[in-house]
Coordinates of C-alpha atoms and ligand atoms in Angstrom, one line a residue:
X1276 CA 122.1 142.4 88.6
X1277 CA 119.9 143.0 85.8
X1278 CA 117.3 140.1 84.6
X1279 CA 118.1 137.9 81.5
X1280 CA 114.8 139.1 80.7
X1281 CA 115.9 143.0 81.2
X1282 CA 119.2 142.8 79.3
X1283 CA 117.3 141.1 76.1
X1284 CA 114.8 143.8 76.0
X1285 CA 117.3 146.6 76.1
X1286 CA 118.9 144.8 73.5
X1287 CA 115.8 144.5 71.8
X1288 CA 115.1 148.0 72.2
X1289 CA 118.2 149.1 71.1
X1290 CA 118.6 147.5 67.8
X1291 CA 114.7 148.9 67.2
X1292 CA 115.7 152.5 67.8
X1293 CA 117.2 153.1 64.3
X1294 CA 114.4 152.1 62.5
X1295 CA 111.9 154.2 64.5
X1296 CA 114.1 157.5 64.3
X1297 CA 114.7 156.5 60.5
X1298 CA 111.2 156.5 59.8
X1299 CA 110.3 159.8 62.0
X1300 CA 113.3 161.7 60.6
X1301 CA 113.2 160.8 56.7
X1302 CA 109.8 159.5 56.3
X1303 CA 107.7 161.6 58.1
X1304 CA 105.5 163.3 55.7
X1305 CA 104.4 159.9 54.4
X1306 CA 100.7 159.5 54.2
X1307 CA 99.2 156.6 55.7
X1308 CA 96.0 157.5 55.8
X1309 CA 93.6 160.2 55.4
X1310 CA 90.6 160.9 58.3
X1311 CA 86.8 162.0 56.9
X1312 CA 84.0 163.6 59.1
X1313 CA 82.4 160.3 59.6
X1314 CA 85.9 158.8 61.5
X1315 CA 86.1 162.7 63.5
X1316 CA 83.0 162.1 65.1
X1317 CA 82.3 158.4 64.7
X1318 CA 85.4 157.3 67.2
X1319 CA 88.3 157.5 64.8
X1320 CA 87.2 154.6 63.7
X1321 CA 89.7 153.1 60.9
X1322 CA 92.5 155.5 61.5
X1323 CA 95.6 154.8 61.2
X1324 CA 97.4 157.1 63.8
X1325 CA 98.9 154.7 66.6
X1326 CA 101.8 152.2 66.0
X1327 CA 102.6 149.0 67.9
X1328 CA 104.8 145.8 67.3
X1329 CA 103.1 143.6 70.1
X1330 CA 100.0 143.0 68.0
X1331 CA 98.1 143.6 65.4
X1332 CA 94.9 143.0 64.6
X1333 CA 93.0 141.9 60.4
X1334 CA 89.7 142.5 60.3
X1335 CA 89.2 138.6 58.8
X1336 CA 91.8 137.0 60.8
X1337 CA 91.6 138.3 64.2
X1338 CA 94.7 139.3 66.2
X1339 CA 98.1 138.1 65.7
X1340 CA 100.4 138.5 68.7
X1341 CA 104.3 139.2 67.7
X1342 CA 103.0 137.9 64.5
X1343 CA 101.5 134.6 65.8
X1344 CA 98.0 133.8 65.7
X1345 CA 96.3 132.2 68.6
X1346 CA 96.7 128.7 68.1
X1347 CA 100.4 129.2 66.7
X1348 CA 101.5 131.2 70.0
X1349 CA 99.4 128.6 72.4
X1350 CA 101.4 125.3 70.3
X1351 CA 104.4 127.4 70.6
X1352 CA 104.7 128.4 74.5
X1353 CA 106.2 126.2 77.1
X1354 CA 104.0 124.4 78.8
X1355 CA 103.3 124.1 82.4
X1356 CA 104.0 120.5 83.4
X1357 CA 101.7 118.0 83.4
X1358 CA 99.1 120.7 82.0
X1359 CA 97.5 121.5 78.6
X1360 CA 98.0 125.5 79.3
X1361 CA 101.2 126.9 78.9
X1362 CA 103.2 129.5 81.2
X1363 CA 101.5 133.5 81.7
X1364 CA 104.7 134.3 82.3
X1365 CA 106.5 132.4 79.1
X1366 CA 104.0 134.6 77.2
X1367 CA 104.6 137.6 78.2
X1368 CA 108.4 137.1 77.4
X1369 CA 107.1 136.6 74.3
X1370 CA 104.8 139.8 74.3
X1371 CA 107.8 142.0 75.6
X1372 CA 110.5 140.8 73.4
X1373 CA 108.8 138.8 70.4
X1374 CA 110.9 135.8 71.0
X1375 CA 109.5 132.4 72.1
X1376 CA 110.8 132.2 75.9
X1377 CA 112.8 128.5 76.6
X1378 CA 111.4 127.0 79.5
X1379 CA 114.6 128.4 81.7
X1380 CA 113.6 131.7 80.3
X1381 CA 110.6 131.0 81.6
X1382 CA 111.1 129.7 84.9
X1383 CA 113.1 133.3 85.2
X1384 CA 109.7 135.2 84.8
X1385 CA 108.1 133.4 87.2
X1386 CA 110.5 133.3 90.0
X1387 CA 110.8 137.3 88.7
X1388 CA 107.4 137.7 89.7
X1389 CA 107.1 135.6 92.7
X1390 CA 109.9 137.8 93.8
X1391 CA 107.8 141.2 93.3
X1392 CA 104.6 139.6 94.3
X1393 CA 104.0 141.4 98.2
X1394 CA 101.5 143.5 98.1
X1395 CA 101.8 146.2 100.3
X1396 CA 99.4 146.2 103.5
X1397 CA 97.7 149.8 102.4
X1398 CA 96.3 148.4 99.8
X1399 CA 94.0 146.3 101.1
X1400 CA 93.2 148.9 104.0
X1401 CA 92.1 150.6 101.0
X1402 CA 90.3 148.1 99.7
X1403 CA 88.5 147.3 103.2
X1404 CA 87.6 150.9 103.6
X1405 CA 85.0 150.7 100.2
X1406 CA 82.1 150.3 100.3
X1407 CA 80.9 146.3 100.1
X1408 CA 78.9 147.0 97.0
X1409 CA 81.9 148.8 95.2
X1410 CA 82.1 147.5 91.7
X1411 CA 85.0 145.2 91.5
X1412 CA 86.5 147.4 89.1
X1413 CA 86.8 150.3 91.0
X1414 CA 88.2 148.6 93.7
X1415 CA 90.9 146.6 91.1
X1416 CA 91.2 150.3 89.6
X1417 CA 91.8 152.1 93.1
X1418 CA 94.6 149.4 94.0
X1419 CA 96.4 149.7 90.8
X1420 CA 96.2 154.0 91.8
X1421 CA 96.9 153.1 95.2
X1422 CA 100.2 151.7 94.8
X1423 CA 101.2 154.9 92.6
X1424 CA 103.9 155.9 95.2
X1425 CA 105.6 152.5 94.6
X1426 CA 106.4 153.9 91.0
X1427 CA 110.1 153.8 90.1
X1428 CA 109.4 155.9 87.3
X1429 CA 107.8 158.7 89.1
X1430 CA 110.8 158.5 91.6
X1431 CA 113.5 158.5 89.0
X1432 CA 112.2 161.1 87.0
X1433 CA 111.2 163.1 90.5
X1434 CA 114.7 162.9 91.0
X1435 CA 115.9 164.6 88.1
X1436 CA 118.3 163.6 85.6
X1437 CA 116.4 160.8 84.1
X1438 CA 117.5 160.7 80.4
X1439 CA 114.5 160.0 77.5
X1440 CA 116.0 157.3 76.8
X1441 CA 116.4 155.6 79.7
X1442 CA 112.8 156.1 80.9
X1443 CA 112.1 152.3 79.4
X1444 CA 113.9 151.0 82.5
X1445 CA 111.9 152.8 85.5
X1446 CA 109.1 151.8 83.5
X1447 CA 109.6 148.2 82.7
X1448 CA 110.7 147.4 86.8
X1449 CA 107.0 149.3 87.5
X1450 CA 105.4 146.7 85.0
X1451 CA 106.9 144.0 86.1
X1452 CA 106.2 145.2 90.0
X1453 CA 102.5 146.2 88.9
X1454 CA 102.1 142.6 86.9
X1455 CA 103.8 140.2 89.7
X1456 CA 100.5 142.3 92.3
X1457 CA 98.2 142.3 90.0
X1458 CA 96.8 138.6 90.5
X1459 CA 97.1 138.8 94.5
X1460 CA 94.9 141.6 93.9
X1461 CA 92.3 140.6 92.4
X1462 CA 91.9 137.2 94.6
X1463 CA 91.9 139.3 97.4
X1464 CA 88.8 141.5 95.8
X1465 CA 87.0 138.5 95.0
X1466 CA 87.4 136.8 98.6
X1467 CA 86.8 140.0 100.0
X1468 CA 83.6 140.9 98.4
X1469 CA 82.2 137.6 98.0
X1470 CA 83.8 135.3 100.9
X1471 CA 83.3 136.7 103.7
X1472 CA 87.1 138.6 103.5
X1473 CA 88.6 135.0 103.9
X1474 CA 92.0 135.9 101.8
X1475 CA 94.2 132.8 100.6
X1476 CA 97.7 133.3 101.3
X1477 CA 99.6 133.0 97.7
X1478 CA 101.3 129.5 97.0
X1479 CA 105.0 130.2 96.6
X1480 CA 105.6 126.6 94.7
X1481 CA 103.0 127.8 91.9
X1482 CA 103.3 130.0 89.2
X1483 CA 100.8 133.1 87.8
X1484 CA 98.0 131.5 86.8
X1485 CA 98.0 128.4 88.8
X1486 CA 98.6 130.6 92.1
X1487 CA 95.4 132.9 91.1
X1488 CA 93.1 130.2 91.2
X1489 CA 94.6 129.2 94.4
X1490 CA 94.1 132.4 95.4
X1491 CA 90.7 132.2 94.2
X1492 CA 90.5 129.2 96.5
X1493 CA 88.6 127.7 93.0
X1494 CA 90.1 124.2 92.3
X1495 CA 91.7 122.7 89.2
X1496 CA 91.1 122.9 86.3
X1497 CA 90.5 126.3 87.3
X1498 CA 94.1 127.3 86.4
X1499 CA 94.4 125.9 83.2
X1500 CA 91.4 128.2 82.6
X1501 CA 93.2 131.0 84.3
X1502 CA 95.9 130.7 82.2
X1503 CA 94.1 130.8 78.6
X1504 CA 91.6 133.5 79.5
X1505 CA 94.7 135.8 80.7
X1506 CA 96.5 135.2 77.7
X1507 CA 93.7 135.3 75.3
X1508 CA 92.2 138.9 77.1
X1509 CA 95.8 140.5 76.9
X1510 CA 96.0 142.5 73.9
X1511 CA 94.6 143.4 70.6
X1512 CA 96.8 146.4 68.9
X1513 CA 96.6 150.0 70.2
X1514 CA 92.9 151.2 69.1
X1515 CA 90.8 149.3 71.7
X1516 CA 89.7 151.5 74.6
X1517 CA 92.0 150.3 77.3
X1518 CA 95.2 150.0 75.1
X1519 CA 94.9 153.6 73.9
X1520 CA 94.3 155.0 77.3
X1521 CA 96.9 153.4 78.9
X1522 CA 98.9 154.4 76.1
X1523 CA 97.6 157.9 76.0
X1524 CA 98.0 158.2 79.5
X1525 CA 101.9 157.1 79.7
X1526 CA 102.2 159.4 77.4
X1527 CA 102.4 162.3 79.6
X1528 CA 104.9 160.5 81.2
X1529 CA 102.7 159.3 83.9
X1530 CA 103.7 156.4 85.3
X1531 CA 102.6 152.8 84.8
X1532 CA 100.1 152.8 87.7
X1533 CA 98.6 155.7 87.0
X1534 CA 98.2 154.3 83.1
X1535 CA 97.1 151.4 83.7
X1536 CA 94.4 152.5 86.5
X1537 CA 93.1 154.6 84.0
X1538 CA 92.8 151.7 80.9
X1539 CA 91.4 150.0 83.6
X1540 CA 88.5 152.4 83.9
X1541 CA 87.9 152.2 80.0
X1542 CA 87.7 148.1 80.2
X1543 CA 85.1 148.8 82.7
X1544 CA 82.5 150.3 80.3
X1545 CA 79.7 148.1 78.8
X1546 CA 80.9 148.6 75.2
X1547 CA 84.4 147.3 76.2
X1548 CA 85.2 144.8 78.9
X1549 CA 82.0 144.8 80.8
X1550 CA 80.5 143.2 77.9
X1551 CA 81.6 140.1 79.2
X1552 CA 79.6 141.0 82.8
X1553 CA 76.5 142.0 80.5
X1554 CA 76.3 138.8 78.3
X1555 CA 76.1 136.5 81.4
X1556 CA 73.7 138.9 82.7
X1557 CA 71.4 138.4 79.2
X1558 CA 71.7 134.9 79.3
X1559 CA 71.1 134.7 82.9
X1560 CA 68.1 136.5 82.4
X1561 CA 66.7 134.3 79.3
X1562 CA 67.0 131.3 81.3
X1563 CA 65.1 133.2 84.0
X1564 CA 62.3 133.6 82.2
X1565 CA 62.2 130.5 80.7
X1566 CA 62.0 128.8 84.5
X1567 CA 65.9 127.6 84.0
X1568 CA 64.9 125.6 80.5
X1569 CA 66.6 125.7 77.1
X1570 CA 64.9 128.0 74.6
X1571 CA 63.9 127.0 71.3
X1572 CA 65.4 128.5 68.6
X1573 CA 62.0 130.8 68.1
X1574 CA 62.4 131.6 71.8
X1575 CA 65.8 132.7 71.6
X1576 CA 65.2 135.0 68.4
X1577 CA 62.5 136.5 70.1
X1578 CA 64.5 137.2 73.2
X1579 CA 67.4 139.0 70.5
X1580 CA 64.3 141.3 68.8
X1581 CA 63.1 142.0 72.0
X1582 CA 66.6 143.5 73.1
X1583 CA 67.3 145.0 70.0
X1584 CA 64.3 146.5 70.1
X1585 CA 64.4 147.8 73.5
X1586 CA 67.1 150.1 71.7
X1587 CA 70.0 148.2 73.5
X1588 CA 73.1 146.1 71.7
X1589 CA 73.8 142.2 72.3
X1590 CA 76.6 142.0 74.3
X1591 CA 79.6 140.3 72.9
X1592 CA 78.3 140.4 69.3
X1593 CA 79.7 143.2 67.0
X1594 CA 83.4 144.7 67.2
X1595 CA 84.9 148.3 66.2
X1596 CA 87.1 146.1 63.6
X1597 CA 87.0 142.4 63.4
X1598 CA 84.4 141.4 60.7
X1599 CA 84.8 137.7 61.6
X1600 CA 83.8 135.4 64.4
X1601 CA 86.5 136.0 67.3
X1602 CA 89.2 133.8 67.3
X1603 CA 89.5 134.6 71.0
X1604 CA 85.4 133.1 71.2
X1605 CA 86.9 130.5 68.9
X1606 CA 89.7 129.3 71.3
X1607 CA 87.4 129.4 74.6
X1608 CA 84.9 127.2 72.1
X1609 CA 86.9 124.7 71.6
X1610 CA 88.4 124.7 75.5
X1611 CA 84.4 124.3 76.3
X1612 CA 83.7 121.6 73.8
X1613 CA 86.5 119.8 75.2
X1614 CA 85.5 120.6 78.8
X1615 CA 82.4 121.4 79.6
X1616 CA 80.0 120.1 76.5
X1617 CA 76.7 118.9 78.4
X1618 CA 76.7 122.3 80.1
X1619 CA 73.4 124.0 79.3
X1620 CA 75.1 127.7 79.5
X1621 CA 77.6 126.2 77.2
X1622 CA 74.7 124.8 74.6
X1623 CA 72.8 128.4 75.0
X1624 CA 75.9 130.5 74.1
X1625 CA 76.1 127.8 70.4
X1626 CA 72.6 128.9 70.4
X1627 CA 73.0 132.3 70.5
X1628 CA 75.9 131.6 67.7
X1629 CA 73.2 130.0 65.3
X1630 CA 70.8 132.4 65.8
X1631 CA 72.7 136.1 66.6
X1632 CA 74.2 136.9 63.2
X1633 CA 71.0 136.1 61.4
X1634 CA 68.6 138.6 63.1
X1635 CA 71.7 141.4 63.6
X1636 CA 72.4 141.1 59.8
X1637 CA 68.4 141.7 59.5
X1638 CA 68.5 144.4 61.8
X1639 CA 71.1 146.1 59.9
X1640 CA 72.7 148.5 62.1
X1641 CA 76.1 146.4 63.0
X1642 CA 79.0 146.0 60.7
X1643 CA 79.8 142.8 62.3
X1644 CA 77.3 140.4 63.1
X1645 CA 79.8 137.8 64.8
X1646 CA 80.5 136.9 68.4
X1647 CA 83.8 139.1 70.0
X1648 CA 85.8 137.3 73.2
X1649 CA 83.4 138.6 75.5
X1650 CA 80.5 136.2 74.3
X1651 CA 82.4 133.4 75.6
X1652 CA 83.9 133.9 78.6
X1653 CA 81.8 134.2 81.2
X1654 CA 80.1 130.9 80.5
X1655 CA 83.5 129.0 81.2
X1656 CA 83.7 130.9 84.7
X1657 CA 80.8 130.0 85.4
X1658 CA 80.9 126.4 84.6
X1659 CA 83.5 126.5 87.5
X1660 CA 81.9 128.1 90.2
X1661 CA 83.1 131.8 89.5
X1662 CA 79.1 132.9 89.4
X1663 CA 80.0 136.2 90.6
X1664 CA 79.5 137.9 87.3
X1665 CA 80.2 141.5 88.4
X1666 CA 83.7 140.4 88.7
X1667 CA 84.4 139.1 85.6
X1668 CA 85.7 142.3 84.0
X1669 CA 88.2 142.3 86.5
X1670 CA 89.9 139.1 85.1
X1671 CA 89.9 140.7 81.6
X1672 CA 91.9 143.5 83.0
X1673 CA 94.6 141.0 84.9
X1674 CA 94.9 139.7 81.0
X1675 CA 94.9 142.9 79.6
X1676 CA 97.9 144.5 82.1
X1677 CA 100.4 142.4 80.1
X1678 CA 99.3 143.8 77.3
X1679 CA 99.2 147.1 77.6
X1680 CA 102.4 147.7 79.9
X1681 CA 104.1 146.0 77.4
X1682 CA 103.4 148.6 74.9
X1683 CA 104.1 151.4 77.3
X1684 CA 107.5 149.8 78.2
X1685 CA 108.5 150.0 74.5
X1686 CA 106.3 153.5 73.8
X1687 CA 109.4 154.9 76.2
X1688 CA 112.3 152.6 74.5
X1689 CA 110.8 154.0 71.7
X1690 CA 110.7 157.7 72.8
X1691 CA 107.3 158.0 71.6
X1692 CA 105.4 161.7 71.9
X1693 CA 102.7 162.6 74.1
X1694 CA 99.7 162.3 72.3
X1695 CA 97.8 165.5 71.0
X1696 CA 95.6 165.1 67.9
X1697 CA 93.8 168.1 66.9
X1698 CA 90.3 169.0 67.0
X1699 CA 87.9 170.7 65.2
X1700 CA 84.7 172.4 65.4
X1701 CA 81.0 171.4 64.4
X1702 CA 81.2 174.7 62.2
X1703 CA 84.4 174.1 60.5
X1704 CA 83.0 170.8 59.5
X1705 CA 79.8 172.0 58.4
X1706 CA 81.9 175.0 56.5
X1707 CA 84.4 172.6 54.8
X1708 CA 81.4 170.0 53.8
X1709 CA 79.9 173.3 51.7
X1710 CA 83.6 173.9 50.3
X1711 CA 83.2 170.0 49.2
X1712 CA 86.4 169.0 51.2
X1713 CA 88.8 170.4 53.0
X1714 CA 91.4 171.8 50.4
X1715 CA 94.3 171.6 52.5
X1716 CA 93.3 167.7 53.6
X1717 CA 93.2 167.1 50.0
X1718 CA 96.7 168.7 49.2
X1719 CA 94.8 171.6 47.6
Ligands
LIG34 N1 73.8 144.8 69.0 C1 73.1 145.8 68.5 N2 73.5 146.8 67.8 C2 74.8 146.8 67.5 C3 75.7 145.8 68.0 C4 75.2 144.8 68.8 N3 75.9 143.8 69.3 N4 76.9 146.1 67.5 C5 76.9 147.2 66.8 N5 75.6 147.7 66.8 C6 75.1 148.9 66.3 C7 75.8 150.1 66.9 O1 75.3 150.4 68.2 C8 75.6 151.2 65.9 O2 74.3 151.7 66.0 P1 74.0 153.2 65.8 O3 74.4 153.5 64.4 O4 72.6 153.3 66.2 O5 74.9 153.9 66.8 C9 75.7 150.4 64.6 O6 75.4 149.0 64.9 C10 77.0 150.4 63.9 O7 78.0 150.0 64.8 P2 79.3 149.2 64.3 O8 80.1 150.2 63.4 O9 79.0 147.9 63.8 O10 80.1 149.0 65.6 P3 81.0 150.1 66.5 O11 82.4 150.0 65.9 O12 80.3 151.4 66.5 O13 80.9 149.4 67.9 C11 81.0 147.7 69.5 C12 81.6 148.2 68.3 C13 81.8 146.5 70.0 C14 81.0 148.8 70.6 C15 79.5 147.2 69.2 O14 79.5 146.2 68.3 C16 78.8 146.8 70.4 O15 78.2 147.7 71.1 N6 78.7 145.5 70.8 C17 78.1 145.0 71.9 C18 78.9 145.2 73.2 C19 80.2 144.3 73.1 O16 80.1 143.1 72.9 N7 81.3 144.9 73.4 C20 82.6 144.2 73.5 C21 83.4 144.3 72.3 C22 84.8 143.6 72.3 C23 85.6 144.2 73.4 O17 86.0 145.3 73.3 N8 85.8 143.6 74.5 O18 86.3 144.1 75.5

């Protein structure tokens, strides 16, 4: 019997479908947008060539999900009881279909999940047989590939027959599949790799979040922080690195493992979601030198100059859009300030805050001088006893799963194309710059 959950989204996807083929029938040669030789080479940065409905993302405002911000979709959630954080699961109903879940919708999700939950045995043979000092996320990366031959997609449309649009289903029982595994996982990497491969068995009376800090074996409030930081990591529109692989990548019609292993491996570079790995690292290393103290203030913006000029970036300061301070660094502020305010990592990130913009903006380079979510984060793990900072990137890629298989769920409701922009050469560039434009770009 199909899910509540299942028969709202085909609903969903159904009643979307006209407006979709409307526009890519009748409205097609619209322009939107127009792409210079600076966006060619300089990461088609700005373009407006990917569409999504999940979230979007204003340079001054920070993201909105299904038209929420962050404090609007955290006051609107249900709540788990007797905590502050609400339901994983409640949100991503909300992510999937754009309608607040009740809390029976809810409680569907997360017995949904719990039902999906076993992770096959081969996985962690696979796991076991890395290397020790495999990053964390190649191992998270390899289990996601692992479990490829689980995929319902590949199966169906192996099978033959499987109409286009159709394909949403196979794909949404592999996200849901892929999202109920993903936090077992991960615990099991951590314990593996730093616990002497003591795995916790999963908690069936506990739901996502609270069950991966069990798993974890890292005590409350450890799952109220669980919960934020996966919701707060899981997506910001199609651009970012990990969304548009995933995205590019389903759109062969590969399946969801093999699209999100491979957004996976984008969140794993420094510029993306290892930046949260790298700013603990920084601020490790400042204390270090400092014999554990405080800096000044003086201290601290020689520590910035030094790195700067050392030719690399501060992590978590600077984004590809936002031109704010993070909402996402806003909302772990505030958890921390609330939680965790004597803590001197915590008082060194505020620091950082005072001091960061001010000698970026006199550097000049960045466009945004402001902390992203990855300035944050690390901090609050580490507060509670997660120290292990290699691993942090895999907890941004649990939060960004839900995320970025919901887009690929409704990229095949949606029947959208594989993806194929066009190159150019250097010498066409270098030939159109003498021209003084392109003529045909320009409608000439
Ligand atoms: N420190 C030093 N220099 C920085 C900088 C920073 N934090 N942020 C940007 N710059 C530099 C860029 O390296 C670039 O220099 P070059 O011209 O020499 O190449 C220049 O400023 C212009 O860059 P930009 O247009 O402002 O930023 P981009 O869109 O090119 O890059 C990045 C956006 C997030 C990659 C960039 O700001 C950065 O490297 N930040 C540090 C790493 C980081 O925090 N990444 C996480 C971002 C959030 C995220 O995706 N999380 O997963």
């Amino acid at each position: 019997m199909e899910t509540a959950l299942k028969q709202k989204l085909r609903q969903k996807i159904e009643a979307f479908r006209p407006r979709t083929q409307k526009l890519t029938k009748e409205l097609a040669n619209l322009v939107i947008d127009k792409v210079n030789i600076g966006q060619a080479i300089g990461g088609a940065r700005d373009v407006r060539c990917l569409v999504t409905d999940i979230s979007y993302l204003d340079p001054l405002e920070g993201i909105r999900f299904r038209g929420k911000t962050i404090p609007e979709t955290f006051a609107a959630l249900p709540k788990v009881p007797g905590k502050e954080q609400p339901f994983v699961e409640g949100f991503f109903h909300f992510l999937l279909t754009g309608d607040i879940p009740t809390m029976r919708e809810t409680q569907d999700v997360v017995e949904d999940w719990r039902s999906r939950s076993a992770v096959p045995q081969y996985v962690f043979d696979v796991l076991r047989a890395m290397p020790r000092d495999t990053h964390p996320m190649t191992m998270f990366s390899a289990a996601v590939l692992a479990m490829q031959r689980e995929s319902l997609f590949a199966k169906r449309y192996g099978e033959g027959g499987l109409k286009k649009a159709d394909m949403w289903d196979p794909m949404y029982e592999d996200a849901m599949n892929l999202l109920a595994k993903l936090p077992p996982i991960a615990a099991a990497i951590y314990r593996m790799k730093y616990k002497g491969d003591t795995l916790i068995p999963a908690d069936a009376k506990l739901d996502w979040g609270g069950n991966f800090a069990h798993m974890m074996g890292v005590a409350a409030p450890y799952d109220e922080v669980a919960r934020m930081y996966f919701i707060l990591h899981s997506d910001h529109e199609s651009g970012n690195v990990s969304a548009h692989t995933t995205h590019l990548v389903a759109s062969a019609l590969s399946d969801a493992y093999y699209a999100l292993s491979a957004g996976l491996n984008g969140l794993a570079g420094p510029l993306h979601g290892l930046a949260n790995q790298e700013v603990l690292g920084w601020i490790q290393n400042v204390m270090k030198k400092l014999n554990n103290k405080l800096p000044t203030k003086e201290e601290l913006e020689k520590f910035l100059w030094d790195t700067l000029n050392a030719g690399q970036v501060i992590p978590g300061y600077g984004h590809a859009v936002l031109r704010k301070t993070d909402p996402r660094y806003v909302a772990q502020n505030e958890y921390a300030k609330k939680h965790l305010p004597n803590d001197p990592l915590f008082q060194l990130v505020n620091m950082i805050y005072e001091v960061a913009p001010g000698v970026l903006t006199k550097h000049g380079k960045t466009k945004n001088p402001w902390p992203n979510v990855d300035a944050h984060s690390g901090v609050i793990q580490w507060y509670y006893g997660v120290r292990e900072w290699d691993f942090y990137t895999v907890l941004f890629g649990i939060g960004r799963a839900m995320g970025v298989l919901a887009n690929i769920v409704w990229d095949r409701g949606l029947g959208y194309a594989i993806e194929r922009p066009k190159s150019v050469t250097t010498e066409m560039l270098e030939k159109w710059a003498q021209e003084g434009g392109r003529k045909e770009a320009l409608g000439g």
